[in-house]
Coordinates of C-alpha atoms in Angstrom, one line a residue:
X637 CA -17.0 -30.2 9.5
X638 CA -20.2 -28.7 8.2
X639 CA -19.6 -25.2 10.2
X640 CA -16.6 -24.8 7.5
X641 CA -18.4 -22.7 5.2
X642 CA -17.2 -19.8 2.6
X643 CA -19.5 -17.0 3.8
X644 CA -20.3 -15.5 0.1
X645 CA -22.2 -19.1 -0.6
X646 CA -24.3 -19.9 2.5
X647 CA -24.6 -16.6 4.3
X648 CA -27.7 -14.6 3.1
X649 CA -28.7 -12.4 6.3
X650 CA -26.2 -11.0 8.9
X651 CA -28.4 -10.6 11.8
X652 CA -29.9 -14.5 11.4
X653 CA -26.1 -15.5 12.3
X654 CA -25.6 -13.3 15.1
X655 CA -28.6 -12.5 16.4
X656 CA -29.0 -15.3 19.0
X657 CA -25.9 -14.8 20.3
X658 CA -26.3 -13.8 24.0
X659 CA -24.1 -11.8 24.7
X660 CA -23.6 -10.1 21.1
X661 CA -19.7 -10.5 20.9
X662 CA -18.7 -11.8 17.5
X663 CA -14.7 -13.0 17.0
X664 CA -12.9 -11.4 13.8
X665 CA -9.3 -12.9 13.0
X666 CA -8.0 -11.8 9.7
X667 CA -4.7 -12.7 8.2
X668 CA -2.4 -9.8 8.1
X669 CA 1.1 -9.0 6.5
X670 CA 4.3 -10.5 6.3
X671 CA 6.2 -7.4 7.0
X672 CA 9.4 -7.7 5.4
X673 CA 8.4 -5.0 2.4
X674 CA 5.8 -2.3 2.0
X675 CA 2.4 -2.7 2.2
X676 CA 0.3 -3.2 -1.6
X677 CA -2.6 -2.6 -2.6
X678 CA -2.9 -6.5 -1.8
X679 CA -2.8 -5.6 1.4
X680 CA -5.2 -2.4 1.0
X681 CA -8.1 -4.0 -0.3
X682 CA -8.1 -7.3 2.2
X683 CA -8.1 -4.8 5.2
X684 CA -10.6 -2.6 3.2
X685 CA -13.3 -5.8 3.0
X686 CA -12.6 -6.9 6.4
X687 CA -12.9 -3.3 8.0
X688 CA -15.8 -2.7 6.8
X689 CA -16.7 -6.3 8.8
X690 CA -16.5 -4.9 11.3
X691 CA -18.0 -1.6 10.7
X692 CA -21.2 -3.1 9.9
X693 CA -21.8 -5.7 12.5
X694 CA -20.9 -2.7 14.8
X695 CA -23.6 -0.3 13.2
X696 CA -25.9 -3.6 14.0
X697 CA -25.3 -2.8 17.2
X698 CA -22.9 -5.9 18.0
X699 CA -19.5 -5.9 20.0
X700 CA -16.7 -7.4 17.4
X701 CA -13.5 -8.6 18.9
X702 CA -11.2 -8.0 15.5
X703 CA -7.8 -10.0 15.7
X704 CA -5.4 -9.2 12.9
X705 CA -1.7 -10.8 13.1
X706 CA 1.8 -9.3 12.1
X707 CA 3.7 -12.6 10.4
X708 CA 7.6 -11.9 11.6
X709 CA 9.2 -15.2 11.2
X710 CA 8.2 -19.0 9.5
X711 CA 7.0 -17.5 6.1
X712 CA 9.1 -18.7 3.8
X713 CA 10.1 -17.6 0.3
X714 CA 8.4 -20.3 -1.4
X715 CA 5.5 -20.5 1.4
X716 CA 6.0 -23.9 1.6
X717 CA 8.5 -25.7 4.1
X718 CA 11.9 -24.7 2.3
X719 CA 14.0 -21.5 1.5
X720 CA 14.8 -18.6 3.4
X721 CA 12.4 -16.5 5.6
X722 CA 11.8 -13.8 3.8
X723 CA 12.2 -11.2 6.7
X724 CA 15.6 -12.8 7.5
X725 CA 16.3 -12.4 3.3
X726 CA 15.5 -8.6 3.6
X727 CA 17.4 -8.3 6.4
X728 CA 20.6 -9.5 4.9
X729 CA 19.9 -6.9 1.8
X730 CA 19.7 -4.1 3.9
X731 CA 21.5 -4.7 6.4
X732 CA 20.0 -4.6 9.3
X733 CA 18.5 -6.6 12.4
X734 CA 15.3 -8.7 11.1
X735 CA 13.7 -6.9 13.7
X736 CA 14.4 -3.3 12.6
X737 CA 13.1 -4.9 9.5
X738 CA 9.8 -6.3 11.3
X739 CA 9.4 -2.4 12.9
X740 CA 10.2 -0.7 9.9
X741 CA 7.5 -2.0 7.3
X742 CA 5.1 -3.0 10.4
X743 CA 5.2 0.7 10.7
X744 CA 5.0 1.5 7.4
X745 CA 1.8 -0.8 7.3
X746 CA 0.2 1.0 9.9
X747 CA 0.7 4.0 8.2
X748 CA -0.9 2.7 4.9
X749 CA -4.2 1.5 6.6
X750 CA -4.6 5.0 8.5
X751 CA -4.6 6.4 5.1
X752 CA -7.9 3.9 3.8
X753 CA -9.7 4.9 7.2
X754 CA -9.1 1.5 8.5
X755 CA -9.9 1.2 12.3
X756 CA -7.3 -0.9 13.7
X757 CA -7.7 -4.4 15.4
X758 CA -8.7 -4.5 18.6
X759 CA -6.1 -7.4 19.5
X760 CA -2.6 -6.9 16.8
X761 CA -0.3 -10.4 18.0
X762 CA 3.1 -10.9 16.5
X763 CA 4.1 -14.4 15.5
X764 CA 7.2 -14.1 17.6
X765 CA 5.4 -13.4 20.6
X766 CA 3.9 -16.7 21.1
X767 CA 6.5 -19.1 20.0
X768 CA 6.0 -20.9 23.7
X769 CA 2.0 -21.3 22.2
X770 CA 3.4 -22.6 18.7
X771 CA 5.2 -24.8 20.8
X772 CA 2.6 -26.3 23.2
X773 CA 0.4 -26.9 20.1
X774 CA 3.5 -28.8 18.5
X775 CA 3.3 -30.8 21.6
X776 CA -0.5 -31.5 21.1
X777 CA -0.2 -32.9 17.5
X778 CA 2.3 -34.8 18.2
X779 CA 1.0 -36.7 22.0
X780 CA -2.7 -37.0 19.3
X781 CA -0.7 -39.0 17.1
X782 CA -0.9 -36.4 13.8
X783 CA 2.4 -35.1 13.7
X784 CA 6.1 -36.9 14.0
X785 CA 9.3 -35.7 14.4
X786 CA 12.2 -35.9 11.8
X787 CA 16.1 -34.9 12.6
X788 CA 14.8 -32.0 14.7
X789 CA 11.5 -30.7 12.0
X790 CA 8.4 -31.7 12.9
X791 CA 5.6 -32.2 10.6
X792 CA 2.2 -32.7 10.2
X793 CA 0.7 -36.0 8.8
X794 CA -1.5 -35.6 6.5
X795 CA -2.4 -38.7 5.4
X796 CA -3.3 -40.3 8.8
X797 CA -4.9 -36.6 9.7
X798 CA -7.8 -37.6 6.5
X799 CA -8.2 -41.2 8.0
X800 CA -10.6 -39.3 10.6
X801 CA -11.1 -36.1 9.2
X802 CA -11.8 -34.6 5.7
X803 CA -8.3 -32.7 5.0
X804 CA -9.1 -30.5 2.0
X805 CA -13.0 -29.5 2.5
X806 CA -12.5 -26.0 2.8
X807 CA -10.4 -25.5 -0.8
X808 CA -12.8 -28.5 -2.4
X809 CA -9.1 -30.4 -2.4
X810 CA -9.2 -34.0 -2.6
X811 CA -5.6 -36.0 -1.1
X812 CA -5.3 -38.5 -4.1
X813 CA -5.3 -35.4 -6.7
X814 CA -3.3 -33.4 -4.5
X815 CA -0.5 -36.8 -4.1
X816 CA -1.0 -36.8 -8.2
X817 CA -0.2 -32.9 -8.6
X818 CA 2.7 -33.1 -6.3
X819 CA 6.3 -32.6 -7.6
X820 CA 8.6 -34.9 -7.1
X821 CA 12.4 -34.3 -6.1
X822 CA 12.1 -31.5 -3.5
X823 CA 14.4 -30.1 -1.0
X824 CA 13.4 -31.7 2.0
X825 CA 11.1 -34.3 0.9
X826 CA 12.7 -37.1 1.9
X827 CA 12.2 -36.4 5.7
X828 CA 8.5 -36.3 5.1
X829 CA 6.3 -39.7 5.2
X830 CA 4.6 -37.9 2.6
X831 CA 4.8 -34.8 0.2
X832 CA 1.4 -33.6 1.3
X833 CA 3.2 -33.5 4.8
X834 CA 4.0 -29.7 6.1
X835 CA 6.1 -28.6 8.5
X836 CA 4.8 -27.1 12.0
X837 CA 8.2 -26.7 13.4
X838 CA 11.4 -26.5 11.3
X839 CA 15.2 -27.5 12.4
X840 CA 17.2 -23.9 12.0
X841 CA 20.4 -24.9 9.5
X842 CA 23.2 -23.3 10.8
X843 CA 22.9 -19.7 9.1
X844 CA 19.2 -19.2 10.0
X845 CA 19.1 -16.7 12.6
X846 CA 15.3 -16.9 13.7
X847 CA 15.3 -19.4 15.7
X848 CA 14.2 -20.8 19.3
X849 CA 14.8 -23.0 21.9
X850 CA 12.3 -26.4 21.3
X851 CA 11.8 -30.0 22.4
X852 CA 13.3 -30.9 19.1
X853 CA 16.0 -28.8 18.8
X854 CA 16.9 -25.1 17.9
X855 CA 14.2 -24.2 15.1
X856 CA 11.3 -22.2 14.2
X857 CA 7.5 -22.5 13.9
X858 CA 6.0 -23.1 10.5
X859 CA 4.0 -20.5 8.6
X860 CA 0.6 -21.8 8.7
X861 CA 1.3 -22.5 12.6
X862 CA 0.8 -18.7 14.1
X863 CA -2.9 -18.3 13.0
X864 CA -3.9 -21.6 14.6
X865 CA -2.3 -20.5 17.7
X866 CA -2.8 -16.7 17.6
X867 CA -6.7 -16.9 16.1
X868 CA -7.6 -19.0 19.0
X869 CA -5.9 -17.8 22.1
X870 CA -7.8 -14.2 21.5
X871 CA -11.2 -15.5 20.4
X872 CA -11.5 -19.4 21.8
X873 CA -11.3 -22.6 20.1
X874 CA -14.3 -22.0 18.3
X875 CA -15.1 -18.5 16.6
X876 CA -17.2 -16.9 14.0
X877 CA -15.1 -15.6 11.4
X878 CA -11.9 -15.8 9.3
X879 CA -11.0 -13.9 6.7
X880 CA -8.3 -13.6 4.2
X881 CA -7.2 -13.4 1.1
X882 CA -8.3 -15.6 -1.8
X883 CA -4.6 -17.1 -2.2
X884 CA -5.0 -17.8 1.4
X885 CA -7.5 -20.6 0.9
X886 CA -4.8 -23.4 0.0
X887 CA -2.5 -24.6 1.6
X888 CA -3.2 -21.7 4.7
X889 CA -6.1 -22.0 5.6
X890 CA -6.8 -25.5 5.3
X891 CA -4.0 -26.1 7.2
X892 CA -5.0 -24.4 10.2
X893 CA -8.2 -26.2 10.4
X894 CA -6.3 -29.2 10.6
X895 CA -3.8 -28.1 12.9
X896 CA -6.3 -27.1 15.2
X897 CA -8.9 -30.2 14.7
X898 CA -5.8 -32.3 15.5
X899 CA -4.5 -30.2 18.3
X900 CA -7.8 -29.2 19.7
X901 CA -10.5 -31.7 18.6
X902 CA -12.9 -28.1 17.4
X903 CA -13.5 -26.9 13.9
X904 CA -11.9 -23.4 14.9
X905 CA -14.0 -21.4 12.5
X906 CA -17.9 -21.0 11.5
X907 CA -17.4 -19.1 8.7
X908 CA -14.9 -18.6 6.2
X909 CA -14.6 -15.4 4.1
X910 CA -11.5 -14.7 1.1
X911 CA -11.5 -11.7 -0.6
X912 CA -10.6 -11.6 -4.6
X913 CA -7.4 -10.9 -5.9
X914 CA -6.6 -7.8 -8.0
X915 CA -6.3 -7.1 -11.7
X916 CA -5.0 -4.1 -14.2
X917 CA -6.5 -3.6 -17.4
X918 CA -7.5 -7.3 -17.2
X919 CA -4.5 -8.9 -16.0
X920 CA -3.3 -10.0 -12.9
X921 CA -1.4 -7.3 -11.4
X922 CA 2.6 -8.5 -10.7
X923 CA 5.8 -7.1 -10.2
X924 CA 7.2 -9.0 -12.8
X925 CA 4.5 -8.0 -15.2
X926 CA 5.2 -4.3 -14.7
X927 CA 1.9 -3.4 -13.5
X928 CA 2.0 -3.4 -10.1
X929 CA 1.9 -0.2 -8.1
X930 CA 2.2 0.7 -4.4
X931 CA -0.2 2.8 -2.8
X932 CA 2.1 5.8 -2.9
X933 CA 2.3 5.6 -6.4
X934 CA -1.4 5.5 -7.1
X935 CA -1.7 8.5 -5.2
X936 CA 0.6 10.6 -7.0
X937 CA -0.1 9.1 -10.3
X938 CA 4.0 8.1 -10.4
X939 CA 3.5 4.9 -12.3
X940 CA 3.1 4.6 -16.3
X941 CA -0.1 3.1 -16.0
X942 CA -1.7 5.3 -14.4
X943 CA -2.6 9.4 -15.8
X944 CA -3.0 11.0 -12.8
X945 CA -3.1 10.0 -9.2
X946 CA -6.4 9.0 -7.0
X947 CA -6.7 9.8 -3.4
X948 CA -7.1 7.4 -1.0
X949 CA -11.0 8.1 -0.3
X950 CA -11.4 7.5 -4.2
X951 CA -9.7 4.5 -4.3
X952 CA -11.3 2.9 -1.1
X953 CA -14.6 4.1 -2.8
X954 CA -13.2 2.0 -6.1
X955 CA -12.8 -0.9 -4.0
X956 CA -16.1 -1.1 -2.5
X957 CA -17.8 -0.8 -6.1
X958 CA -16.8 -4.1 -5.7
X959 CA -17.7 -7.3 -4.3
X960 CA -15.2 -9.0 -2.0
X961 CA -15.7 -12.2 -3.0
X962 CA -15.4 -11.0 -6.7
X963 CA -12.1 -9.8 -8.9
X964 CA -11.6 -6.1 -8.9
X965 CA -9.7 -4.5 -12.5
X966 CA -8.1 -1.3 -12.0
X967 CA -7.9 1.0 -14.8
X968 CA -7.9 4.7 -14.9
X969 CA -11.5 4.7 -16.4
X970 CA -12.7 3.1 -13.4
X971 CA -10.4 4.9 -11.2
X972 CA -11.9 7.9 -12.7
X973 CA -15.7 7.1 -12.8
X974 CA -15.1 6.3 -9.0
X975 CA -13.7 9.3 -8.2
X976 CA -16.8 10.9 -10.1
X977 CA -18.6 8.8 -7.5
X978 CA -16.9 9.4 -4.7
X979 CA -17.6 13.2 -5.2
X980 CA -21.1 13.0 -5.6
X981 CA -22.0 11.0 -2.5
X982 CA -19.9 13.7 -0.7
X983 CA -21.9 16.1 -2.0
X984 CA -25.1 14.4 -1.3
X985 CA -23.7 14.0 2.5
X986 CA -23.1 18.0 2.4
X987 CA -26.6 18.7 1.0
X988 CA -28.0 16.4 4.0
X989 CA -26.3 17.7 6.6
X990 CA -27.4 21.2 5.9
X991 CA -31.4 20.0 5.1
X992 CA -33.7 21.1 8.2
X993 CA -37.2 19.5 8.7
X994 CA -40.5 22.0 9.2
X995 CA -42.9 19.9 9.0
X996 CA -46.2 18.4 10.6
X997 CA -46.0 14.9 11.9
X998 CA -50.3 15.0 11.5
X999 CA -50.1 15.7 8.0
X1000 CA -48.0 14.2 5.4
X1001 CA -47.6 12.3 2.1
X1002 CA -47.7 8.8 3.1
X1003 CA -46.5 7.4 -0.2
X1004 CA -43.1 9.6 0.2
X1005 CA -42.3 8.7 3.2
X1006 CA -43.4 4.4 2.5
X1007 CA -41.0 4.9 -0.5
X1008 CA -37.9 6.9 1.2
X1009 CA -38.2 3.8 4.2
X1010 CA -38.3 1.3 1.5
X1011 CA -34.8 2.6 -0.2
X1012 CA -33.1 3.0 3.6
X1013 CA -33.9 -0.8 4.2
X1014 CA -33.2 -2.0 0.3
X1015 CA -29.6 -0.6 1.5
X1016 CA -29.2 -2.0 4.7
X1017 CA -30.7 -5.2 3.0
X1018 CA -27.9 -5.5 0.6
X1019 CA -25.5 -4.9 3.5
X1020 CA -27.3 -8.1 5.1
X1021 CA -26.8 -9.8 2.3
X1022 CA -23.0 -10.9 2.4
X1023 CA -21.9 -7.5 2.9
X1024 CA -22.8 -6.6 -0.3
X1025 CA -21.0 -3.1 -0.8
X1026 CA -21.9 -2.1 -4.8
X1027 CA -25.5 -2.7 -4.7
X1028 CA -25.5 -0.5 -1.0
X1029 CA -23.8 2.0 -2.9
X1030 CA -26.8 1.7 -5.8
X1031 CA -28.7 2.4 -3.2
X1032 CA -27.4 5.1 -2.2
X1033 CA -27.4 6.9 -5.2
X1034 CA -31.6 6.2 -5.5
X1035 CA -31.4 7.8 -2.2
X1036 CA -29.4 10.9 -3.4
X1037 CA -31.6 11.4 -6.5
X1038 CA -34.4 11.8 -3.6
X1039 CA -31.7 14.3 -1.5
X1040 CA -31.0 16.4 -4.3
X1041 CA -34.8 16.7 -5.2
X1042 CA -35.7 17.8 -1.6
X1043 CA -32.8 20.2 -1.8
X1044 CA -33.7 21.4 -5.3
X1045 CA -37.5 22.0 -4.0
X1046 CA -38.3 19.8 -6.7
X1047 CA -40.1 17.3 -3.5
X1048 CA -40.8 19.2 -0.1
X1049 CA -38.8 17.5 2.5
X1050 CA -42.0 18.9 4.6
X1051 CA -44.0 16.3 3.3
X1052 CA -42.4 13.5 5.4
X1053 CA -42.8 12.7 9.1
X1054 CA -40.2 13.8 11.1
X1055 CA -39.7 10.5 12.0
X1056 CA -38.7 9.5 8.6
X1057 CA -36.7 12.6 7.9
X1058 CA -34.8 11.5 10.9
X1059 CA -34.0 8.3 9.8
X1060 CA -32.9 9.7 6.4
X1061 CA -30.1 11.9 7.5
X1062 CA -28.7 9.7 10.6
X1063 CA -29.4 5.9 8.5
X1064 CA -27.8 7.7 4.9
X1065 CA -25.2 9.2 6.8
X1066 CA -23.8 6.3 8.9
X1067 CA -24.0 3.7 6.4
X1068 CA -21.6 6.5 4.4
X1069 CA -19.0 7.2 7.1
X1070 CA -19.5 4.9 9.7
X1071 CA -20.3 1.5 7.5
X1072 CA -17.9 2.1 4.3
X1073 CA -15.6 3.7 6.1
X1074 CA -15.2 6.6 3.5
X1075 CA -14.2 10.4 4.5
X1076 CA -14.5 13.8 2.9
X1077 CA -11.5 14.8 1.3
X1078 CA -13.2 18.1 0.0
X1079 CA -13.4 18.9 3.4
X1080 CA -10.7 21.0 4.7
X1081 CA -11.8 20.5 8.5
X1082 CA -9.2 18.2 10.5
X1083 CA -10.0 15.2 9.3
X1084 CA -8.6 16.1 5.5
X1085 CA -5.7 17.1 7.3
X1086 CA -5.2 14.0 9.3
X1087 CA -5.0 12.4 6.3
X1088 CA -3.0 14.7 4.4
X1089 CA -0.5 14.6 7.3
X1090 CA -0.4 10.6 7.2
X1091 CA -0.1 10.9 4.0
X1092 CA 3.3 13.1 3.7
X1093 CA 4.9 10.9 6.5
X1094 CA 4.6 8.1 4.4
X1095 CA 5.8 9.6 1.2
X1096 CA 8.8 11.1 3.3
X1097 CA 9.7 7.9 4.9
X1098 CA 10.2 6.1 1.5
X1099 CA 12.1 9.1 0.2
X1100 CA 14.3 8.5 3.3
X1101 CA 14.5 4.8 2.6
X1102 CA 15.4 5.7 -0.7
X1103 CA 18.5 8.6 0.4
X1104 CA 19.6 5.6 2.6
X1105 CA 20.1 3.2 -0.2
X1106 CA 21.6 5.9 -2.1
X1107 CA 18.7 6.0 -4.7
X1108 CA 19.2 9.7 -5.6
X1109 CA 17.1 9.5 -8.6
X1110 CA 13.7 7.9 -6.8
X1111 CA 14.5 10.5 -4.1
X1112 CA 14.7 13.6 -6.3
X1113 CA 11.5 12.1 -8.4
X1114 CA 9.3 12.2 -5.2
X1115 CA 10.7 15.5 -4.6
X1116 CA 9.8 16.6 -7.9
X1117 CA 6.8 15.3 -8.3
X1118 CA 5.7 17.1 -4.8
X1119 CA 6.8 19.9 -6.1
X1120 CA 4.3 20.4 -9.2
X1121 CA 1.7 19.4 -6.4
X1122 CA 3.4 23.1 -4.8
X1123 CA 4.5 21.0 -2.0
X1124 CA 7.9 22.2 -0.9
X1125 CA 10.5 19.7 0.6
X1126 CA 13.3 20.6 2.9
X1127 CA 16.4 18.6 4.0
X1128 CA 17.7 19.8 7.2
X1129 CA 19.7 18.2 10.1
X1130 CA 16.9 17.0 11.8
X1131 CA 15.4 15.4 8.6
X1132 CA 13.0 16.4 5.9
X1133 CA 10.5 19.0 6.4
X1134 CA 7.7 19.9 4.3
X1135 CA 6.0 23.0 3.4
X1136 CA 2.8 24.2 1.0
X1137 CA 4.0 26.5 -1.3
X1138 CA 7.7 27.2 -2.4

């Protein structure tokens, strides 16, 4: 299993990977939501990292086949093998159909990632759209001798699964410390030859209303399951990279290496890549702790912590100041230097687009033009290096000190080639829009109002949610608060309208 590497250590150059592939089609799966409650920002910054992914290896000029899932049944409440699914809990709370619970936040979800500028996956399976698949791999483990059934649950044996293979390379987990750590006395345990054992299919218990048709018995696939299945149907037994989040790492992922090994008989995966968890003012950001806000929230500032709200282009800009592999603190300071930021490389993009080159190709400053080319390829070299966001952005800012000259007349932009003056404006100005993904919110052309648009359907679809549930006071407070933004709402018949201005 030496292919099952974590990109951020033993991937230095992008193009050394991919380039001898023939043709240039890389495979993407990422994990995606659970969707049984709104998207976080969680969510936000995993699809961030992973969309710009794929945003680079496409400016290199390669095809990426980008395979997100939607999780809609198996993950249970404590992400292990017992408890209730958590879509089937939210169901019962609101009462409704786990599926108008699957569409609802699903939707919701969608709506969220529009807002970053994420491009959606080319390929979006559901988990419950290839229970048949879950099944057949089931089927696999089992006839390969790693996985035995148990009063209508079937699970995988991990023990026997490390006589042949190293179960736990990819977390650096070793069995006898994990069989050392485990608790004893769980729910369920005793049908399992050992505790490390998880379940890949589960008996349904009478109330459980996911459930399927099986060899075993009515039931349902286990959480770690899906992936396996859903990651290699779209992109082959073997494929380049998964990503995740950081939490992810254990028990997920090394799960569905094993699954697959022992299903399979391939490492499913090349390269592994987790993105870092989230922090406020230093501490892990929770719901428990107080400090956790949604993404509606940090846009209109309506949380304590925060003193005024950030758009979405600053906060995406925030995120990639960062690298994925590393922790990333919010804090209004930072929120606020990033907005400063943010701003400034929009008007560097403005200053560009507008610069005109007059120029002689048979006489210019040689120097200029060595040193311009030598800050375009220090940025796409930290791009090549483990997609390496914060130091591109450094770069970028060298590169607008040189703009802003050329705009000031403090250089003449005349004293380049027209060769490297083309480079400037078209390299600069992908690796802004078309690489981090970022948009101009001072801009009030269509795009701004794309987004302003998404926006406002979100924010009026959780006031909605919250008139449903009979939560006047969070639906009058997003009223209110629109309404110091001048935004008017309306409740009419047809539903809630809204309006600039009074």
């Amino acid at each position: 299993m030496d292919n099952q590497l974590k990109i951020y250590n033993s991937l230095t150059r992008i193009k050394e990977v991919f380039e001898p592939l023939n043709p240039p089609l890389v495979g993407l799966y990422v994990c995606g939501p659970t969707v049984y409650n709104d998207a976080h920002l969680g969510n936000v910054r995993s699809a961030i990292c992973f969309d710009v992914v794929l945003r680079y290896l496409t400016f290199l000029g390669y095809k990426v086949r980008y395979v997100r899932n939607i999780t809609d049944v198996g993950h249970l409440l404590d992400d292990a093998d017992e408890g209730e699914d958590k879509i089937a809990k939210r169901a019962r709370l609101e009462k409704l159909e786990p599926m108008e619970i699957v569409q609802k936040y699903t939707l919701g979800y969608h709506q969220v990632m529009a807002l970053y500028n994420n491009i959606p996956p080319s390929i979006e399976p559901r988990a419950t759209g290839h229970i048949i698949e879950q099944i057949e791999m089931v089927e696999r483990i089992i006839a390969n001798g790693y996985g035995y059934e148990v009063n209508g649950s079937v699970y995988f044996d991990v023990l026997k699964y490390n006589e042949d293979h190293p179960y736990g390379q990819l977390s650096g987990r070793k069995t006898d410390e994990l069989l050392s750590n485990t608790r004893t006395g769980l729910a369920g345990q005793s049908d399992k030859k050992s505790p490390l054992d998880f379940a890949i299919w589960k008996k349904a218990d009478k109330g459980h209303i996911l459930r399927w048709n099986s060899p075993w018995g009515e039931g349902f696939p286990g959480w770690h399951l899906e992936c396996s299945v859903m990651s290699t149907k779209y992109l082959g037994l073997t494929f380049d990279i998964h990503g995740g989040g950081m939490d992810l790492q254990f028990p997920h992922h090394e799960c569905e290496i094993a699954q697959s090994v022992a299903a399979d008989g391939e490492n499913p995966v090349r390269y592994w890549m987790h993105n870092n968890m989230l922090t406020v003012n230093g501490t892990k950001m929770s719901k428990s702790l107080g400090n956790s806000f949604l993404p509606h929230e940090l846009v209109a500032g309506d949380h304590e912590l925060l003193e005024k709200g950030y758009s979405p282009m600053t906060t995406r800009f925030f995120m990639l100041q960062g690298h994925y592999s590393s922790p990333l603190d919010f804090s209004n300071d930072a929120l606020q230097a990033a907005e400063k930021g943010y701003q400034r490389l929009m008007n560097t993009c403005k200053v560009l687009n507008e610069m005109t080159y007059d120029g002689d190709d048979n006489s210019y400053d040689s120097a200029q033009t060595a040193e311009l080319d030598k800050l375009l390829d220090e940025a796409i070299g930290h791009m090549n290096d483990d997609f390496n966001t914060p130091r591109c952005i450094a770069s970028l800012f060298d590169l607008s000190k040189k703009i802003n000259s050329y705009s000031d007349k403090k250089l003449d932009i005349n004293d380049l080639n027209s060769q490297s003056f083309n480079r400037l404006k078209e390299t600069y100005l992908k690796l802004v829009f078309e690489v981090l993904g970022l948009k101009d919110e001072t801009d009030g052309g269509g795009d701004n109002q794309e987004m302003v648009n998404g926006l406002m359907d979100l924010i009026l679809e959780i006031r909605k949610s919250s008139r449903e549930k009979k939560d006047w006071n969070t639906s009058d407070q997003i009223r209110n608060v629109l309404k110091t933004l001048d935004i008017a709402v309306k409740d009419g018949a047809e539903g809630s309208k809204w309006t600039v201005g009074s």
